[in-house]
PDB file of C-alpha atoms in Angstrom:
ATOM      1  CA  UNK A   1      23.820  -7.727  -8.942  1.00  0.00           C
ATOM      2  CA  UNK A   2      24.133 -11.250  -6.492  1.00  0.00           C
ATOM      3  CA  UNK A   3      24.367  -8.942  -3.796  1.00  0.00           C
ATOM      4  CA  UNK A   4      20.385  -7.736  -4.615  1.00  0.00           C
ATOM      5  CA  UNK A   5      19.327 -10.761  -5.479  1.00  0.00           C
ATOM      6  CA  UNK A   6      20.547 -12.161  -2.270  1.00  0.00           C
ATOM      7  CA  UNK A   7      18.489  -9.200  -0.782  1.00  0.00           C
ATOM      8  CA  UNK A   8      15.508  -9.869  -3.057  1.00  0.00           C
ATOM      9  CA  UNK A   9      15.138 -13.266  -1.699  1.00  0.00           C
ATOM     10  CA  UNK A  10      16.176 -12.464   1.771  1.00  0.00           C
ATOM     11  CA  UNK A  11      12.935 -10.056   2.245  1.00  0.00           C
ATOM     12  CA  UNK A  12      10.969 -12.961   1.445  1.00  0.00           C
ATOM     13  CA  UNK A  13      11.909 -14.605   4.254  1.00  0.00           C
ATOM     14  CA  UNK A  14      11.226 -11.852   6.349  1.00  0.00           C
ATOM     15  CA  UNK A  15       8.261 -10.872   5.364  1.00  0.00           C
ATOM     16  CA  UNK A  16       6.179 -14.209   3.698  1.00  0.00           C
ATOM     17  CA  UNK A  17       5.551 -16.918   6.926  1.00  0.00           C
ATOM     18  CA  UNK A  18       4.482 -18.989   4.424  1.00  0.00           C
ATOM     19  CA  UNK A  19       8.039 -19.312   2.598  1.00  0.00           C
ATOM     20  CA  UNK A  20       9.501 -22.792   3.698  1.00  0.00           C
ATOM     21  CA  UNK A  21      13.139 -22.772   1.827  1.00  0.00           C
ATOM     22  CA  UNK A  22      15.058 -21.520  -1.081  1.00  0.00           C
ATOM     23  CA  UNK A  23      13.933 -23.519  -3.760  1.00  0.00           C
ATOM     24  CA  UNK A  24      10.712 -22.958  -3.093  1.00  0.00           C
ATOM     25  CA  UNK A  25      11.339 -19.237  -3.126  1.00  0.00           C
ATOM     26  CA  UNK A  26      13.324 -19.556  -6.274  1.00  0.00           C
ATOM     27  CA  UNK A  27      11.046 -21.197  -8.246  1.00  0.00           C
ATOM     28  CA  UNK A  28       7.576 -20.658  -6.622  1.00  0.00           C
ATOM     29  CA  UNK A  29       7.466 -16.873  -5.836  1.00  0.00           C
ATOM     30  CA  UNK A  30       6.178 -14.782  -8.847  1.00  0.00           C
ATOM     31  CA  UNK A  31       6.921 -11.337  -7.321  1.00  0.00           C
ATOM     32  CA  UNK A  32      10.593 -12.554  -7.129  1.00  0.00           C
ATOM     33  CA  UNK A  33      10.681 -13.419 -10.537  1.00  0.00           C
ATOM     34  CA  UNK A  34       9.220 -10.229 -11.937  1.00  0.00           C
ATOM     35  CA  UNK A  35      11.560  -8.006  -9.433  1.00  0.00           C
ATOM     36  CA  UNK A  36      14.585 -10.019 -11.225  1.00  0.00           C
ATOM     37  CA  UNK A  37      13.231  -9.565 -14.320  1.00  0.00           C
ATOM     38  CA  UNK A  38      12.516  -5.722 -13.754  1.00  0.00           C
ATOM     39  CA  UNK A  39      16.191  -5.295 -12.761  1.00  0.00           C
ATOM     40  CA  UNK A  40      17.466  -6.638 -16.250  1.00  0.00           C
ATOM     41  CA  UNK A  41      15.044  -4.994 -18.027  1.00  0.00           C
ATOM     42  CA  UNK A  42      16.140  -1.529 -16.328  1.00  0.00           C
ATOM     43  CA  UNK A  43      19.762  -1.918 -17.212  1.00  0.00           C
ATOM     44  CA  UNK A  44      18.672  -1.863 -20.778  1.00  0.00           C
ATOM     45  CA  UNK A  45      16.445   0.589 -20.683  1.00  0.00           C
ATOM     46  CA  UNK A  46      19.352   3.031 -18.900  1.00  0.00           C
ATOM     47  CA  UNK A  47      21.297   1.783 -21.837  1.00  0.00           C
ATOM     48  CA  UNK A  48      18.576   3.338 -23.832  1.00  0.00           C
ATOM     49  CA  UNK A  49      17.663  -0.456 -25.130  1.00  0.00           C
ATOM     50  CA  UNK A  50      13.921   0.849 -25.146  1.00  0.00           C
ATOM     51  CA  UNK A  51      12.283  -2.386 -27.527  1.00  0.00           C
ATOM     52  CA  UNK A  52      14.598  -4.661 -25.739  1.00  0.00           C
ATOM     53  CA  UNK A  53      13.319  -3.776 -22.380  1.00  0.00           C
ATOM     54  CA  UNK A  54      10.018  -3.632 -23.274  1.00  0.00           C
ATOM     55  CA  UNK A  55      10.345  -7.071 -24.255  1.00  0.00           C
ATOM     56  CA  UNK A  56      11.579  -8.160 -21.280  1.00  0.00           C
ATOM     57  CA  UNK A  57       8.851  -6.405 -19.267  1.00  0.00           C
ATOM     58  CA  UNK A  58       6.403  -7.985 -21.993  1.00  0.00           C
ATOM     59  CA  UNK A  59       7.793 -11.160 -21.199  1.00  0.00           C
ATOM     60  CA  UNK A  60       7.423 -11.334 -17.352  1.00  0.00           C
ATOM     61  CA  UNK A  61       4.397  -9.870 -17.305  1.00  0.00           C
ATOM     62  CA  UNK A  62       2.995 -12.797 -19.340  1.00  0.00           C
ATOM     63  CA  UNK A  63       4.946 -14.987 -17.231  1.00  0.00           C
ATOM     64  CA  UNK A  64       3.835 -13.369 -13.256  1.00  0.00           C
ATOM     65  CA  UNK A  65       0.794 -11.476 -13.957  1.00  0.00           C
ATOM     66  CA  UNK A  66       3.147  -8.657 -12.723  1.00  0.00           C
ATOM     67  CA  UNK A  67       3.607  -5.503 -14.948  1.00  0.00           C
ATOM     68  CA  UNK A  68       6.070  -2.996 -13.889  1.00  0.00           C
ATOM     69  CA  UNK A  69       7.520  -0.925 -16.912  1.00  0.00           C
ATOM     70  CA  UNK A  70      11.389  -0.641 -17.713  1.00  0.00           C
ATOM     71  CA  UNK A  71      11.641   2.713 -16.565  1.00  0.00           C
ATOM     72  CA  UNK A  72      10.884   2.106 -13.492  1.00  0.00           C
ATOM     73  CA  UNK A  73      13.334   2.753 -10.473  1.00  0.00           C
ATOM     74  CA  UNK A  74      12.672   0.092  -7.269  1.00  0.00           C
ATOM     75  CA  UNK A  75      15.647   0.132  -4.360  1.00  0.00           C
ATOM     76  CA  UNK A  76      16.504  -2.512  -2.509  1.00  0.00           C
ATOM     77  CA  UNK A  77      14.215  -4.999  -0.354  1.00  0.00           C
ATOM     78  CA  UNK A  78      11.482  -4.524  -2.412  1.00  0.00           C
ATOM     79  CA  UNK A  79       8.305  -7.165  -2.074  1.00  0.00           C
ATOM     80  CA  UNK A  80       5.710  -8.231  -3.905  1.00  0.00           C
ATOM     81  CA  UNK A  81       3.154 -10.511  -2.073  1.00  0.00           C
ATOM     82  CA  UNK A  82       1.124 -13.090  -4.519  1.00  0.00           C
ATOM     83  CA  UNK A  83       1.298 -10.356  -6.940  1.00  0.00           C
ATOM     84  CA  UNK A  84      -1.352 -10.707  -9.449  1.00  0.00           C
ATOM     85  CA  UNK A  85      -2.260  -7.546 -11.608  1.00  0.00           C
ATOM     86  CA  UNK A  86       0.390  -5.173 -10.156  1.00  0.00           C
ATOM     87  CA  UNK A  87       0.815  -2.579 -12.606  1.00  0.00           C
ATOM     88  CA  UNK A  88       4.150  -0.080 -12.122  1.00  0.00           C
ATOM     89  CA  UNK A  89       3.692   2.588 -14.095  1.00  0.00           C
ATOM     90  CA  UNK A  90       7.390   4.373 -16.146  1.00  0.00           C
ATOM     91  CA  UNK A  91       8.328   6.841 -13.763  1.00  0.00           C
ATOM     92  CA  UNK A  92       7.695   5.361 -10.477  1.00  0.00           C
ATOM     93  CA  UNK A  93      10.054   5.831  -8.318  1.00  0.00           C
ATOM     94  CA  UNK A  94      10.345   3.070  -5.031  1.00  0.00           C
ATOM     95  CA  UNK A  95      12.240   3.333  -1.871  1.00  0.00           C
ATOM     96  CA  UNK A  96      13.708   0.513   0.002  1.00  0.00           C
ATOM     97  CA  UNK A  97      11.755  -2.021   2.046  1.00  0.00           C
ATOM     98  CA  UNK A  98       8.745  -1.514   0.261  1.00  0.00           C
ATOM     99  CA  UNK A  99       5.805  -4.086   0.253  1.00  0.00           C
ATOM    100  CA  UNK A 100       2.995  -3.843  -1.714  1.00  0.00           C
ATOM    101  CA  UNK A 101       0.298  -6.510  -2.468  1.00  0.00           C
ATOM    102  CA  UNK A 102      -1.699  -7.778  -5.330  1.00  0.00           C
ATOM    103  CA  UNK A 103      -3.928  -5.818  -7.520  1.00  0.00           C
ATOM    104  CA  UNK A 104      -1.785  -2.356  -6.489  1.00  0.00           C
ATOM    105  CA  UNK A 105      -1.299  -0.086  -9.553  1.00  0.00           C
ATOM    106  CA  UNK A 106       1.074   3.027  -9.034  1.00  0.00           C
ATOM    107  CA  UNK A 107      -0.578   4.575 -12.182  1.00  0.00           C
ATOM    108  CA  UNK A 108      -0.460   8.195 -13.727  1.00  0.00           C
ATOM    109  CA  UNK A 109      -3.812  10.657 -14.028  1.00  0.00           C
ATOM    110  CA  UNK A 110      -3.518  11.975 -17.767  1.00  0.00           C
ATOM    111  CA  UNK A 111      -1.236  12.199 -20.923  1.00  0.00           C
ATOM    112  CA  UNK A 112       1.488  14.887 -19.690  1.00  0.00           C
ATOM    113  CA  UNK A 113       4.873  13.597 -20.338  1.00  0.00           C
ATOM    114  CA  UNK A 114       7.940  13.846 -17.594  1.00  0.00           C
ATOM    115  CA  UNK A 115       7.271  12.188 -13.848  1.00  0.00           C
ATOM    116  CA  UNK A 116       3.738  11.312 -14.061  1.00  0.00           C
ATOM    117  CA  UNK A 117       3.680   8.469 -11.549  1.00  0.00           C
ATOM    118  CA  UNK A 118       3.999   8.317  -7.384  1.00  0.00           C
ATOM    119  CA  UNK A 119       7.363   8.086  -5.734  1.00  0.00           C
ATOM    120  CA  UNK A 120       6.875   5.818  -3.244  1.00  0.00           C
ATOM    121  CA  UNK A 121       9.809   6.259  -0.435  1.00  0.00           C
ATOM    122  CA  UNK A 122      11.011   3.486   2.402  1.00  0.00           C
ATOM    123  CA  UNK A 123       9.253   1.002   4.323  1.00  0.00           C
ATOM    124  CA  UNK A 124       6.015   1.764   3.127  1.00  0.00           C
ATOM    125  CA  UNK A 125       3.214  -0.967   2.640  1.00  0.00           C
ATOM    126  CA  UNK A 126       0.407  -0.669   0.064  1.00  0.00           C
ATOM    127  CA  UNK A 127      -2.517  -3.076   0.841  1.00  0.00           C
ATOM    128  CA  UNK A 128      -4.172  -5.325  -1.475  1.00  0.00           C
ATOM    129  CA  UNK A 129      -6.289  -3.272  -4.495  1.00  0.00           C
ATOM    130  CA  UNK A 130      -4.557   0.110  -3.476  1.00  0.00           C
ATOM    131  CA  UNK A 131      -4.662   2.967  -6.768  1.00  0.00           C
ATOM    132  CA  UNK A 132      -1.659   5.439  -6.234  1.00  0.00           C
ATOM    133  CA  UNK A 133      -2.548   7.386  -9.105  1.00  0.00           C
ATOM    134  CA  UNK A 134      -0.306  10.928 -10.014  1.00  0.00           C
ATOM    135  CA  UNK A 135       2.742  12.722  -9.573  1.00  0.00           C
ATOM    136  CA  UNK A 136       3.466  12.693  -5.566  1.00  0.00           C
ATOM    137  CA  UNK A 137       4.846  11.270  -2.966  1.00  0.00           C
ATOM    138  CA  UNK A 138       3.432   8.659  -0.714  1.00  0.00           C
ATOM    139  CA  UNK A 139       6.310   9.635   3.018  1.00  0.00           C
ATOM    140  CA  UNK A 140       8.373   6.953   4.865  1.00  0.00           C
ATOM    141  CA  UNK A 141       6.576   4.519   6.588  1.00  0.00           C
ATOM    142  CA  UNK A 142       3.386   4.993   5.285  1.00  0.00           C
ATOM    143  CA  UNK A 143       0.436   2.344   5.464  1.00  0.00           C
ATOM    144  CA  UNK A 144      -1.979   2.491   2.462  1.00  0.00           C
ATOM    145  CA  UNK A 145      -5.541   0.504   3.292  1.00  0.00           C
ATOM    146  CA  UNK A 146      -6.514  -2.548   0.918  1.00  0.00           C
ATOM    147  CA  UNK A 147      -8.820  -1.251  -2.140  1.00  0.00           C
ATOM    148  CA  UNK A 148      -7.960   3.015  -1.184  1.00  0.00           C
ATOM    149  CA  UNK A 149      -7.591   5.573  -4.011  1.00  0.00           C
ATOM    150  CA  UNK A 150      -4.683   7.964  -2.802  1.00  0.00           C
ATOM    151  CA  UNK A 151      -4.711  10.997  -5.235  1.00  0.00           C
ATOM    152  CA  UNK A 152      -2.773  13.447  -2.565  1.00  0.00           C
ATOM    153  CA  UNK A 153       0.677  13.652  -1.368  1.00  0.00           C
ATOM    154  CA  UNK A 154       0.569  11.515   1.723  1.00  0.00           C
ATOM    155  CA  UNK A 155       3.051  12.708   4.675  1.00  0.00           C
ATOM    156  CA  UNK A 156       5.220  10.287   6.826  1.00  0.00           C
ATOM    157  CA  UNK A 157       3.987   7.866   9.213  1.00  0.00           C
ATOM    158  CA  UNK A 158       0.254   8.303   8.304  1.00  0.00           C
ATOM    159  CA  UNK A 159      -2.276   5.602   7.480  1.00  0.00           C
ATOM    160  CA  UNK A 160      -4.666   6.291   4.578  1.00  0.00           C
ATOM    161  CA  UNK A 161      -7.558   4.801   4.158  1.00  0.00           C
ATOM    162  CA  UNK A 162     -10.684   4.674   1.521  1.00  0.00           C
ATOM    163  CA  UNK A 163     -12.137   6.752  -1.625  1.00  0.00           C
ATOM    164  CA  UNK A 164     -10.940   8.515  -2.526  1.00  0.00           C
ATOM    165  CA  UNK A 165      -7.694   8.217   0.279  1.00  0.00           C
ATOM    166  CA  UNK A 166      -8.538   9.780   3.726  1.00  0.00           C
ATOM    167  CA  UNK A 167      -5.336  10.350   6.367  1.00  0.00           C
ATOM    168  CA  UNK A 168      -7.050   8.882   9.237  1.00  0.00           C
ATOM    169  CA  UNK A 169      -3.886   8.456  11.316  1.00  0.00           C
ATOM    170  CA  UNK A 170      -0.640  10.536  11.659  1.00  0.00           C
ATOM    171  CA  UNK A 171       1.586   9.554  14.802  1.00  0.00           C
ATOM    172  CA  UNK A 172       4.133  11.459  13.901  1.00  0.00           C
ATOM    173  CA  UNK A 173       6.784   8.770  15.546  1.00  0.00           C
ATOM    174  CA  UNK A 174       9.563   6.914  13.060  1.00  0.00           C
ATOM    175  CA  UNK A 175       8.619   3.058  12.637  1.00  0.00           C
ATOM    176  CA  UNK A 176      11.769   1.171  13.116  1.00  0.00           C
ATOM    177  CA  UNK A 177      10.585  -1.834  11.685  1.00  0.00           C
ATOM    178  CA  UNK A 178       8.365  -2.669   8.775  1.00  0.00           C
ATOM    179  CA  UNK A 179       4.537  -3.145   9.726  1.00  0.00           C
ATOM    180  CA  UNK A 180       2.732  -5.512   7.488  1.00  0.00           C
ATOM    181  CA  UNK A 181      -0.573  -5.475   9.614  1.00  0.00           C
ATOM    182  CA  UNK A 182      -2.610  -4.297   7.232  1.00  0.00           C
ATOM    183  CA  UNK A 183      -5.605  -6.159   8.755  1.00  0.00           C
ATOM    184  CA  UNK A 184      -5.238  -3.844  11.426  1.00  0.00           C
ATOM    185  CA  UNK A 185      -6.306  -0.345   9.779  1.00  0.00           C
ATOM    186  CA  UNK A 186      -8.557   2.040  11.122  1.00  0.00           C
ATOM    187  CA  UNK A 187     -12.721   2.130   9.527  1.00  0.00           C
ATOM    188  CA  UNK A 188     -13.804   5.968   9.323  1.00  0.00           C
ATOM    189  CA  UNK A 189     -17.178   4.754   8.471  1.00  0.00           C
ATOM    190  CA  UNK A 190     -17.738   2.295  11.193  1.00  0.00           C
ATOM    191  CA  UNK A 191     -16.403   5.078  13.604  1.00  0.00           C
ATOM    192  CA  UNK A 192     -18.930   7.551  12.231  1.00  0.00           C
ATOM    193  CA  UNK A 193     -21.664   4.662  12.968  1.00  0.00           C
ATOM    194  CA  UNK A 194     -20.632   3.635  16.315  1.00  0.00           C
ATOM    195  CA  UNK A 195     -20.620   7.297  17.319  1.00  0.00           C
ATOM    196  CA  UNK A 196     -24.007   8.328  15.674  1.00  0.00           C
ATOM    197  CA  UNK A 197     -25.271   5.418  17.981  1.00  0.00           C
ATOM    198  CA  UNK A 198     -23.607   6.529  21.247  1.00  0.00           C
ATOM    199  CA  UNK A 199     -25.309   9.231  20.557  1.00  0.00           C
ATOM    200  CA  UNK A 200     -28.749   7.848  20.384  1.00  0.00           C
ATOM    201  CA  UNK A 201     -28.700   6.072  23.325  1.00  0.00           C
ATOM    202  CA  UNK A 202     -27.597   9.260  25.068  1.00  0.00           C
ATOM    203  CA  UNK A 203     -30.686  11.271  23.277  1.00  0.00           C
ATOM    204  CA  UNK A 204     -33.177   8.312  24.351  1.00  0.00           C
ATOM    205  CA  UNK A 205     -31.680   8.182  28.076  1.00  0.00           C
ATOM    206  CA  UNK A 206     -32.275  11.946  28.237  1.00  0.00           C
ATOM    207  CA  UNK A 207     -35.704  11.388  26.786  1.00  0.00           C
ATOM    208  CA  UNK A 208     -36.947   8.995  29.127  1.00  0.00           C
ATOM    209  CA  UNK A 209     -35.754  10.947  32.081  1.00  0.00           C
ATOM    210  CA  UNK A 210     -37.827  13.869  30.885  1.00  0.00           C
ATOM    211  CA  UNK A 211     -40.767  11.845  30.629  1.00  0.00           C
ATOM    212  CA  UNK A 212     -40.394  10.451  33.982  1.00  0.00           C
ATOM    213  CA  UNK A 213     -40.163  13.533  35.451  1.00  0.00           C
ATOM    214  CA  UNK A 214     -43.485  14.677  32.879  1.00  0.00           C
ATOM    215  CA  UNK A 215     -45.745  11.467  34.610  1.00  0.00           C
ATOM    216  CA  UNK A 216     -44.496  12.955  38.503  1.00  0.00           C
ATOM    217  CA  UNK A 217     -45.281  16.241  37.734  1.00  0.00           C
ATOM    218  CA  UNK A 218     -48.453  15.053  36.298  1.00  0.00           C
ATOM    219  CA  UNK A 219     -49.568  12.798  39.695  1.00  0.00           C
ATOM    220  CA  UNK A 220     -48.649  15.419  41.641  1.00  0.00           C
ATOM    221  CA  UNK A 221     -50.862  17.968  40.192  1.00  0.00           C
ATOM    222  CA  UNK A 222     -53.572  15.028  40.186  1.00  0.00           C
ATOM    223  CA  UNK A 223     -53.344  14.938  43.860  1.00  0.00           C
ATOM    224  CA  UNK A 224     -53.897  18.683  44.123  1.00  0.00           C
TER     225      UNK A 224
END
């Protein structure tokens, strides 16, 4: 158990610039708390303690503004930036060296009992406002854009972008480290614009050429 706290708090410094030293971390950092919290809470619920763990997740949910139910299973190096209405649904399953955001829900799509929410598997990052809603798997290394709605299996080492969730990049090469620039993602609809205009100012260069050559033809006839 000390030995994944120590890694809880470890990722912080890793991954938060703005974390200045271990108090601060200890008392100050609301996704810590609610990871700690989630760990208890999932011993009891293994132990089939179902109101107890509830409670528990009740509890820290009123205390972080971080909802992640008992059933839950989260590996190691697991972080939750600011936090704030992050809801883990029962039977999410999370790798290690996952980051996710605030406002991320990893949510099921209907009433069917058994594994109704994503698996989520290593060193992915899911931006701010991401919906991971169903029964699939989000692959390794995975970068979900801030405010996309992924309702598809998404493969390794892809980037996924808008709504609902678009794969607008696929490298197909291993990240060895974690990649937190989620600034950085790709915009399909900008794209689309900045090509349609290319375009136009191709058309109208073509255009005017054909209009020159219209006027010559035309004065050279008038001198006939």
């Amino acid at each position: 158990m000390f030995r994944t706290l120590r890694r809880d708090v470890q990722v912080v410094f890793e991954r938060d610039p703005a974390a200045k030293n271990l108090l601060e971390v200890l008392l100050c950092y609301p996704g810590l708390h609610a990871i700690c919290m989630h760990r208890i809470a999932h011993t009891f619920y293994r132990w089939r303690c179902f109101t107890l763990a509830r409670l528990i997740s009740h509890l820290s949910r009123f205390l972080t503004g971080i909802e992640i139910h008992p059933g839950a299973r989260i590996g190691e190096g697991f972080f939750i930036d600011h936090g704030l209405g992050v809801v883990i649904g029962e039977t999410a399953e999370i790798g290690k060296n996952v980051t996710i955001y605030q406002g991320v829900t990893l949510g099921g799509t209907g009433k069917e009992k058994g594994k109704r929410h994503p698996t989520i598997r290593d060193n992915v990052v899911i931006s701010a406002g991401a919906k991971i809603l169903g029964s699939f798997e989000v692959g390794e290394n995975s970068k979900i854009g801030a405010g996309s709605v992924v309702l598809k299996p998404v493969p390794p080492n892809c980037t996924v972008v808008g709504v609902p969730g678009k794969i607008v990049r696929r490298d197909g090469q291993r990240v060895d480290t974690i990649d937190l620039r989620h600034d950085e993602l790709p915009d399909p609809v900008a794209e689309a614009l900045s090509a349609m205009q290319a375009r136009i100012i191709e058309l109208e260069a073509k255009l005017a050429r054909l209009e020159e050559r219209q006027v010559g033809g035309d004065k050279n006839l008038g001198g006939l």
